[in-house]
């Protein structure tokens, strides 16, 4: 293998509905990141249809691999390892990526690395970024399926210290967006509306699951937005103001939890990750918190917040040497534990 800084990884990510591939050098420099968005195929169903996602991965993945190699101006032969998301995710989607990665590893005689999708998200903030990874850091992972506070002591040593008791933050966004009649996927649409509204228009509850823990809860917030929309006041409310007030409640709860975590543990930085990390309100609030508290915050650019293969390639790069490379009997695991 080449020196650490030069090692080239091909990343493949198909855990949900994005068919994504990437070429990353040294766990940092993104030479190519390709993501074929399937939204158009799922939109009319108001959510992801697993069977459609799986079939689209089959149709798109091979071209997405070629595209990444071409854009990065490298041949498969130049690659030092192949990294693939093993889980968690939709089984029908994961198996497509894992089968493709095994076939490529076999054909090109390259080592195969399996990556936990959730671990992958933590490395997104360091893509195309000059700073070294500031271990130990606290990661706030907020995605469609997960909302967690994670202590990250090294690339392989991670501990969940707070989690949602019910809905994930992205799920709360998507469900609330639906209540507001916004098309799928709701999170980014709600964010765009919130930017035009008054965040102080309505006081939605800031639920602290249990003050003794760092856990989160969002289902009460979603329900109170629903009751509000059904009320007389709600019927006449401007949708932008409802969106902005909902967003303010989510962001307040998340930042308060992060702040409590920093009261309890010594971390060198906060790392934002997951699809909801792309949220404009959350990014602004985290920047303000970081300046106030004097703690560096690493926030990925929006293209690396949502699912992508560059973060999977980067995770494999940082974890290799500690984790073994996988045999070609590797299988996808939709319930892969954290
Ligand atoms: O990490 P991700 O791409 O997929 C999962 O692994 O879940 O996260 C997707 C989630 C969706 O719920 C989506 O609505 C939400 O992230 N999301 C946002 C924004 N962009 C994506 N939520 C709020 N504001 C955004 N700008
Ligand atoms: Zn994700």
PDB file of C-alpha atoms in Angstrom, residues 8-13 20-25 29-35 64-65 67-69 72 74 79 81 83 127 304 308-314:
ATOM      1  CA  UNK A   8      -6.959   5.757  -2.513  1.00  0.00           C
ATOM      2  CA  UNK A   9     -10.286   4.221  -1.525  1.00  0.00           C
ATOM      3  CA  UNK A  10     -13.324   3.528  -3.634  1.00  0.00           C
ATOM      4  CA  UNK A  11     -16.474   3.977  -1.526  1.00  0.00           C
ATOM      5  CA  UNK A  12     -19.870   2.430  -2.219  1.00  0.00           C
ATOM      6  CA  UNK A  13     -22.991   3.437  -0.280  1.00  0.00           C
ATOM      7  CA  UNK A  20     -23.500   6.698  -4.170  1.00  0.00           C
ATOM      8  CA  UNK A  21     -19.867   6.078  -5.105  1.00  0.00           C
ATOM      9  CA  UNK A  22     -16.688   8.046  -4.391  1.00  0.00           C
ATOM     10  CA  UNK A  23     -12.928   8.098  -4.702  1.00  0.00           C
ATOM     11  CA  UNK A  24     -11.148   9.553  -1.657  1.00  0.00           C
ATOM     12  CA  UNK A  25      -7.420   9.994  -1.143  1.00  0.00           C
ATOM     13  CA  UNK A  29      -9.351  14.554  -0.419  1.00  0.00           C
ATOM     14  CA  UNK A  30     -12.506  13.806  -2.351  1.00  0.00           C
ATOM     15  CA  UNK A  31     -11.431  13.188  -5.949  1.00  0.00           C
ATOM     16  CA  UNK A  32     -14.976  12.270  -6.967  1.00  0.00           C
ATOM     17  CA  UNK A  33     -18.289  11.884  -5.186  1.00  0.00           C
ATOM     18  CA  UNK A  34     -21.219  10.658  -7.248  1.00  0.00           C
ATOM     19  CA  UNK A  35     -24.740  10.391  -5.921  1.00  0.00           C
ATOM     20  CA  UNK A  64     -21.974   5.187 -10.753  1.00  0.00           C
ATOM     21  CA  UNK A  65     -18.728   3.263 -10.069  1.00  0.00           C
ATOM     22  CA  UNK A  67     -18.450   7.609 -13.235  1.00  0.00           C
ATOM     23  CA  UNK A  68     -16.525   8.058  -9.966  1.00  0.00           C
ATOM     24  CA  UNK A  69     -13.382   6.466 -11.423  1.00  0.00           C
ATOM     25  CA  UNK A  72     -11.269  11.083 -10.373  1.00  0.00           C
ATOM     26  CA  UNK A  74      -8.082   6.846 -11.785  1.00  0.00           C
ATOM     27  CA  UNK A  79      -7.310   1.936  -5.929  1.00  0.00           C
ATOM     28  CA  UNK A  81      -9.131  -0.617  -1.093  1.00  0.00           C
ATOM     29  CA  UNK A  83     -15.122   0.326   1.155  1.00  0.00           C
ATOM     30  CA  UNK A 127     -13.673  15.589   4.036  1.00  0.00           C
ATOM     31  CA  UNK A 304     -21.583  15.483   2.750  1.00  0.00           C
ATOM     32  CA  UNK A 308     -22.758   9.820   0.361  1.00  0.00           C
ATOM     33  CA  UNK A 309     -19.971   7.367  -0.408  1.00  0.00           C
ATOM     34  CA  UNK A 310     -17.061   9.722   0.319  1.00  0.00           C
ATOM     35  CA  UNK A 311     -17.719   9.399   4.067  1.00  0.00           C
ATOM     36  CA  UNK A 312     -17.728   5.595   3.723  1.00  0.00           C
ATOM     37  CA  UNK A 313     -14.370   5.632   1.916  1.00  0.00           C
ATOM     38  CA  UNK A 314     -12.979   8.013   4.572  1.00  0.00           C
TER      39      UNK A 314
END
